[in-house]
C-alpha positions as a LaTeX table, in Angstrom:
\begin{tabular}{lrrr}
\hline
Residue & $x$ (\AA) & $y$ (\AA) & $z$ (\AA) \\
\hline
Unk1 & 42.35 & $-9.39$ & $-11.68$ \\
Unk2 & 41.24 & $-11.59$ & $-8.77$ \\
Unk3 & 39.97 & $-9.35$ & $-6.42$ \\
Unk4 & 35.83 & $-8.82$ & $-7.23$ \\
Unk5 & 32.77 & $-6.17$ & $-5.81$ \\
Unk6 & 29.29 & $-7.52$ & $-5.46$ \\
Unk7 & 27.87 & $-6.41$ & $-8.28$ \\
Unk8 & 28.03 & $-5.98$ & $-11.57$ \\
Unk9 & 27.16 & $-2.17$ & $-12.01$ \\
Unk10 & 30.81 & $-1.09$ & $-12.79$ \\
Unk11 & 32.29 & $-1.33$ & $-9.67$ \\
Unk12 & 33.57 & $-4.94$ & $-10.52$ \\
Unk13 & 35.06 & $-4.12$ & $-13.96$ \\
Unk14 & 36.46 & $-1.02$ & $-12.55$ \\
Unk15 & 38.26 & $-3.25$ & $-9.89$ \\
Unk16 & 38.99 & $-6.28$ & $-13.15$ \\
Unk17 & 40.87 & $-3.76$ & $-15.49$ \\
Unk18 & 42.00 & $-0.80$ & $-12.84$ \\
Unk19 & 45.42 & $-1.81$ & $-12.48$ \\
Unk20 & 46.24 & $-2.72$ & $-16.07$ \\
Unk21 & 44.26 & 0.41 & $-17.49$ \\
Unk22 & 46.52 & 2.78 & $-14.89$ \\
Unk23 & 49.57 & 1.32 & $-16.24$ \\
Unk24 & 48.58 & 1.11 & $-19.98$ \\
Unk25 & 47.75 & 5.27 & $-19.25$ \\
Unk26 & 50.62 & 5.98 & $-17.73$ \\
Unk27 & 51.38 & 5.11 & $-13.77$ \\
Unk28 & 53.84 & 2.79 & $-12.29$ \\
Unk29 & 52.58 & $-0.37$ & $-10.86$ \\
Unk30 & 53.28 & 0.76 & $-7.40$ \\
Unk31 & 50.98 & 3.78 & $-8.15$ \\
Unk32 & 48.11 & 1.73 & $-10.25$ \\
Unk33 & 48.34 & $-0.51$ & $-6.62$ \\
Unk34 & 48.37 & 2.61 & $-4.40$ \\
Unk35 & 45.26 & 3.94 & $-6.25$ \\
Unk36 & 43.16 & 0.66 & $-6.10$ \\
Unk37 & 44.20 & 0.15 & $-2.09$ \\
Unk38 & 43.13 & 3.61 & $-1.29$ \\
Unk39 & 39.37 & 3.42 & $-3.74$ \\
Unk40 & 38.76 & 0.73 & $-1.38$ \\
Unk41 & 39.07 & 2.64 & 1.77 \\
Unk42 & 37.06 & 5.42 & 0.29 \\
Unk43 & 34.60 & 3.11 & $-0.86$ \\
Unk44 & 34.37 & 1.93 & 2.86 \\
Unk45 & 33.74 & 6.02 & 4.51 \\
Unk46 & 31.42 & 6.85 & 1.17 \\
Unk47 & 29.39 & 3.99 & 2.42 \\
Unk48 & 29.21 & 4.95 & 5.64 \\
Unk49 & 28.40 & 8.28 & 5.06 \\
Unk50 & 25.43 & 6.71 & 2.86 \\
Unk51 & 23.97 & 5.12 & 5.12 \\
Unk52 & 22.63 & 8.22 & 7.15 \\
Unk53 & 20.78 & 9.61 & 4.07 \\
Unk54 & 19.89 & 5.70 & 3.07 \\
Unk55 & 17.46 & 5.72 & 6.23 \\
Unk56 & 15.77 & 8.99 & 5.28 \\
Unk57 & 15.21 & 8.95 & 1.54 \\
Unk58 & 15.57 & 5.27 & 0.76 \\
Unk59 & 17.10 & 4.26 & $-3.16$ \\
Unk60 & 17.05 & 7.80 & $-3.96$ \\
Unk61 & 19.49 & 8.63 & $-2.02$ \\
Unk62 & 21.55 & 5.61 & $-3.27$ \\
Unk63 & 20.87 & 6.95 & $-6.78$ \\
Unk64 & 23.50 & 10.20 & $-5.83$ \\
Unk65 & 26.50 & 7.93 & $-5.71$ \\
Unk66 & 26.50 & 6.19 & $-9.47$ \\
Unk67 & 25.02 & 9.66 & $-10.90$ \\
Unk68 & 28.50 & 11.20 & $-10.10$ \\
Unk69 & 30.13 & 8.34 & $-10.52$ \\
Unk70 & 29.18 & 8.17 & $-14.27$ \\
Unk71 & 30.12 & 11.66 & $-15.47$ \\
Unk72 & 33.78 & 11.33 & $-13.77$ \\
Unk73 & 34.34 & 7.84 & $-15.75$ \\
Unk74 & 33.30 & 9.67 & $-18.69$ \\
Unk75 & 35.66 & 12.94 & $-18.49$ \\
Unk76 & 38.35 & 9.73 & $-17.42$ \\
Unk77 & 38.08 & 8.54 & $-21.02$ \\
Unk78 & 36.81 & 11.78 & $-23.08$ \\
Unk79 & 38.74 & 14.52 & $-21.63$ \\
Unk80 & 42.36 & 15.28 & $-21.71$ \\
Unk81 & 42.64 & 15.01 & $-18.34$ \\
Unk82 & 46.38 & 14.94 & $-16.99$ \\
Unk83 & 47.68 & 11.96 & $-14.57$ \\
Unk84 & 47.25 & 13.75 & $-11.50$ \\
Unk85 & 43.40 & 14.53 & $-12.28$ \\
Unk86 & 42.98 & 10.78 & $-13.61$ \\
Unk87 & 44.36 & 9.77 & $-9.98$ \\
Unk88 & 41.71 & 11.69 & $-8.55$ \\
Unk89 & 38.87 & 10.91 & $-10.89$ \\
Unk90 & 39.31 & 7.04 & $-10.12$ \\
Unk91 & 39.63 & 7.47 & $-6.50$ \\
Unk92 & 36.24 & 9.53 & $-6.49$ \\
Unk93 & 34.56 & 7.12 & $-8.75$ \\
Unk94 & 35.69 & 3.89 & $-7.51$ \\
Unk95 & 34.36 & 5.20 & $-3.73$ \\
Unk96 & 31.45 & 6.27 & $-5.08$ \\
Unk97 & 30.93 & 2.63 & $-6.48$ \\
Unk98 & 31.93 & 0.91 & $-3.86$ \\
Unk99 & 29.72 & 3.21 & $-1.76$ \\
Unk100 & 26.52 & 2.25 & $-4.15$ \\
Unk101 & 27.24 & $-1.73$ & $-3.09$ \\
Unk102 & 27.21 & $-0.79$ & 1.19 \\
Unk103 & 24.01 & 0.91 & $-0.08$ \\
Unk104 & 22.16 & $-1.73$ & $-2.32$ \\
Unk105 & 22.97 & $-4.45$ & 0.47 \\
Unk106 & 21.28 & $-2.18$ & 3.03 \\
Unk107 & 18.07 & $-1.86$ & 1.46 \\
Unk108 & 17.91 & $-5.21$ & 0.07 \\
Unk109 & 15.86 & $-6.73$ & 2.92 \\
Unk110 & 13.45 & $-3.93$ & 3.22 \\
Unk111 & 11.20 & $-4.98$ & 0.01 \\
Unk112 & 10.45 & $-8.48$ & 1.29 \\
Unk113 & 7.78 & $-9.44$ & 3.79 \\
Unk114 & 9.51 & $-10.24$ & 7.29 \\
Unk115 & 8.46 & $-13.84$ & 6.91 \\
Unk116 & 11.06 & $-14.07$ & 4.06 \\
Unk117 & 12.84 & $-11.14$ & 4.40 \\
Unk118 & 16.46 & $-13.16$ & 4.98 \\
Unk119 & 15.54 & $-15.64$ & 3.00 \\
Unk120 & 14.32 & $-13.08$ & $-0.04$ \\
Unk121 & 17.47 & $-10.77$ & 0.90 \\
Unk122 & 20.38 & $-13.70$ & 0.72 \\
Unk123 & 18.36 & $-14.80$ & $-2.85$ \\
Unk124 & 19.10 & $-11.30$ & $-3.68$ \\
Unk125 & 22.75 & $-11.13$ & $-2.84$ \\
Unk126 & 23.13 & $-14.44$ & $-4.52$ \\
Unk127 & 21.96 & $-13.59$ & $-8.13$ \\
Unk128 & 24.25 & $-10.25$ & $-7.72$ \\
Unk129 & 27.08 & $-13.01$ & $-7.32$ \\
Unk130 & 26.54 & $-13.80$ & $-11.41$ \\
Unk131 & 27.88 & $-10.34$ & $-11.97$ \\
Unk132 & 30.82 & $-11.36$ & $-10.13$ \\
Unk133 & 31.26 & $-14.48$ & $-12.53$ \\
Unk134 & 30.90 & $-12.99$ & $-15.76$ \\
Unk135 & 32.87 & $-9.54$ & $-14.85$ \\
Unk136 & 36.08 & $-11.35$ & $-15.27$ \\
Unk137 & 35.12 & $-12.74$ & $-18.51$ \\
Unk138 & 33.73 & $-9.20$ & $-20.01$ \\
Unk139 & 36.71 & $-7.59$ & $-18.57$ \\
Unk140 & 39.44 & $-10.29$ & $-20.42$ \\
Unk141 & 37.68 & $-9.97$ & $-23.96$ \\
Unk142 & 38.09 & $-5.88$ & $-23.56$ \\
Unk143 & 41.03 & $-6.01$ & $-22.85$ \\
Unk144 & 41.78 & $-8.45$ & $-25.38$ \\
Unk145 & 39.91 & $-5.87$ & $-28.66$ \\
Unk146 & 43.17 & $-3.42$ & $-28.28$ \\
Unk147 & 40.31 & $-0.92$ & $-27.34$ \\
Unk148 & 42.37 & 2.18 & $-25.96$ \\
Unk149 & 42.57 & 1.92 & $-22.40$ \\
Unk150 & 41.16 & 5.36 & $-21.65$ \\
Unk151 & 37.89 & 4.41 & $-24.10$ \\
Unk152 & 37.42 & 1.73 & $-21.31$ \\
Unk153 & 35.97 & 3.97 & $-19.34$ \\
Unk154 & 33.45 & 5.12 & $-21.10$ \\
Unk155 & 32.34 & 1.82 & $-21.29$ \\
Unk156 & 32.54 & 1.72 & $-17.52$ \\
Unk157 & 30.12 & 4.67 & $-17.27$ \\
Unk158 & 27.31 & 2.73 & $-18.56$ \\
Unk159 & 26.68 & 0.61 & $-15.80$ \\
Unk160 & 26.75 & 3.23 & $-13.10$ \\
Unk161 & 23.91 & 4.99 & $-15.38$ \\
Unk162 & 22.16 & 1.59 & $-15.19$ \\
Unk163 & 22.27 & 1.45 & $-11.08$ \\
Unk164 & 21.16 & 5.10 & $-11.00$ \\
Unk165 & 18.24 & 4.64 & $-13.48$ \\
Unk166 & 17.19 & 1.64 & $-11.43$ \\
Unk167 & 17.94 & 2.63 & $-7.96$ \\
Unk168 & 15.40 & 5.67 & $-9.38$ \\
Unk169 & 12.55 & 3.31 & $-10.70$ \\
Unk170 & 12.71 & 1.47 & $-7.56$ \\
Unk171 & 11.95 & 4.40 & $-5.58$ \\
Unk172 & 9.06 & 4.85 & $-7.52$ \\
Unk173 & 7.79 & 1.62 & $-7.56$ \\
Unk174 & 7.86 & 2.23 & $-3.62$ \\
Unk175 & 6.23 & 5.12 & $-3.43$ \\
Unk176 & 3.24 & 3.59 & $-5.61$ \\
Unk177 & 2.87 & 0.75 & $-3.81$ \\
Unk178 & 2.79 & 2.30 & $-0.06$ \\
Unk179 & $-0.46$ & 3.13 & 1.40 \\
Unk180 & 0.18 & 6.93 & 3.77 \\
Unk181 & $-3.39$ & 5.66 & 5.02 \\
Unk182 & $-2.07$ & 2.44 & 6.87 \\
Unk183 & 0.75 & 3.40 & 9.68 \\
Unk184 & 3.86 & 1.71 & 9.09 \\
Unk185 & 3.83 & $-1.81$ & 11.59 \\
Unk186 & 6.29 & $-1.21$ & 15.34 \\
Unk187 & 6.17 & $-4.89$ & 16.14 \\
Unk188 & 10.10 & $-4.45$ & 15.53 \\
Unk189 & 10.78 & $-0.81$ & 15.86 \\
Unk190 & 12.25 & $-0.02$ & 19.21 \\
Unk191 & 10.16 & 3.00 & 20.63 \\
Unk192 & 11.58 & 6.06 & 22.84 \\
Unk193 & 10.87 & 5.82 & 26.29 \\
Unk194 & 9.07 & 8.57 & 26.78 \\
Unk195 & 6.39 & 6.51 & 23.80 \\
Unk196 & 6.37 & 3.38 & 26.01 \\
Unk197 & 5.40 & 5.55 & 29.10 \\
Unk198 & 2.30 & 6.31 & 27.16 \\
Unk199 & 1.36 & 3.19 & 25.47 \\
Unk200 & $-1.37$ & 1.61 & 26.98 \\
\hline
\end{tabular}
């Protein structure tokens, strides 16, 4: 239970109570390991594979990753789903969360002027750091109801729904508050050459 995410949207207590929930519903220890080692590896391509969307569409796309995410905890702890599909379920999950954090971080500094913008984005990743304090604790008192371990899940799938609704609302609040009239600043956008030939 030592090892933590960013922030608290699911992926953290996913990571807190993973290895004890895949034993409690079945697996070995060396397979409730295997499973966590290789989320985190997902986690790493799904992020990468965000990113190219992340530059396009913004939180939206961000939004895709903790939409699925949420159904699959939910058939995890609903559906009598055998140990083989569980394995998969987590894997695709836990990337997809891990993949939301890569894609949070990367948008982070975006909504801040660029007079604060590291200053407003490390503030930012700093609060998400409480998550990371009190998703131990949250995680030790479920486990510590008796709740049956695949009911844990569910539970789980309500802070991916969270992310997604925000990730959503911040979008929106985006799209309110740009102006298509004013052309986005280039003081730090690096142009193509054949726009510098032309600039006067």
């Amino acid at each position: 239970m030592a090892c933590l995410y960013r922030q608290f949207d699911g992926g953290v207590l996913q990571v807190q109570l993973g290895p004890i929930i895949f034993e409690d519903v079945g697996f070995t220890r060396t397979q409730a390991t295997m499973i966590m080692s290789v989320s985190s590896i997902g986690g790493s391509l799904a992020g990468l594979v965000l990113m190219r969307f992340t530059d396009r569409f913004g939180p939206i796309a961000i939004a895709i990753y903790p939409m699925l995410a949420a159904p699959l905890l939910l058939l995890m702890g609903l559906a009598p789903v055998s140990l083989q599909g569980l394995a998969i379920f987590a894997l695709l999950s836990m990337a997809m969360i891990s993949g939301t954090h890569f894609g949070m971080h990367s948008i982070a500094g975006i909504y801040y002027p660029s007079a604060i913008r590291a200053n407003g984005a490390g503030w930012a990743t700093s609060v998400a750091k409480i998550g990371s304090i009190f998703a131990p604790l949250l995680g030790g008192y479920l486990l510590a109801t008796q709740v049956a371990p695949r009911f844990l899940f569910v539970l789980l799938a309500a802070t991916p729904l969270l992310t997604a609704v925000s990730l959503v609302l911040l979008a929106r609040a985006g799209r309110r508050t740009s102006n298509p009239a004013v052309p986005p600043s280039t003081d730090n956008i690096a142009l193509p050459a054949e726009a510098l030939a032309t600039k006067p």
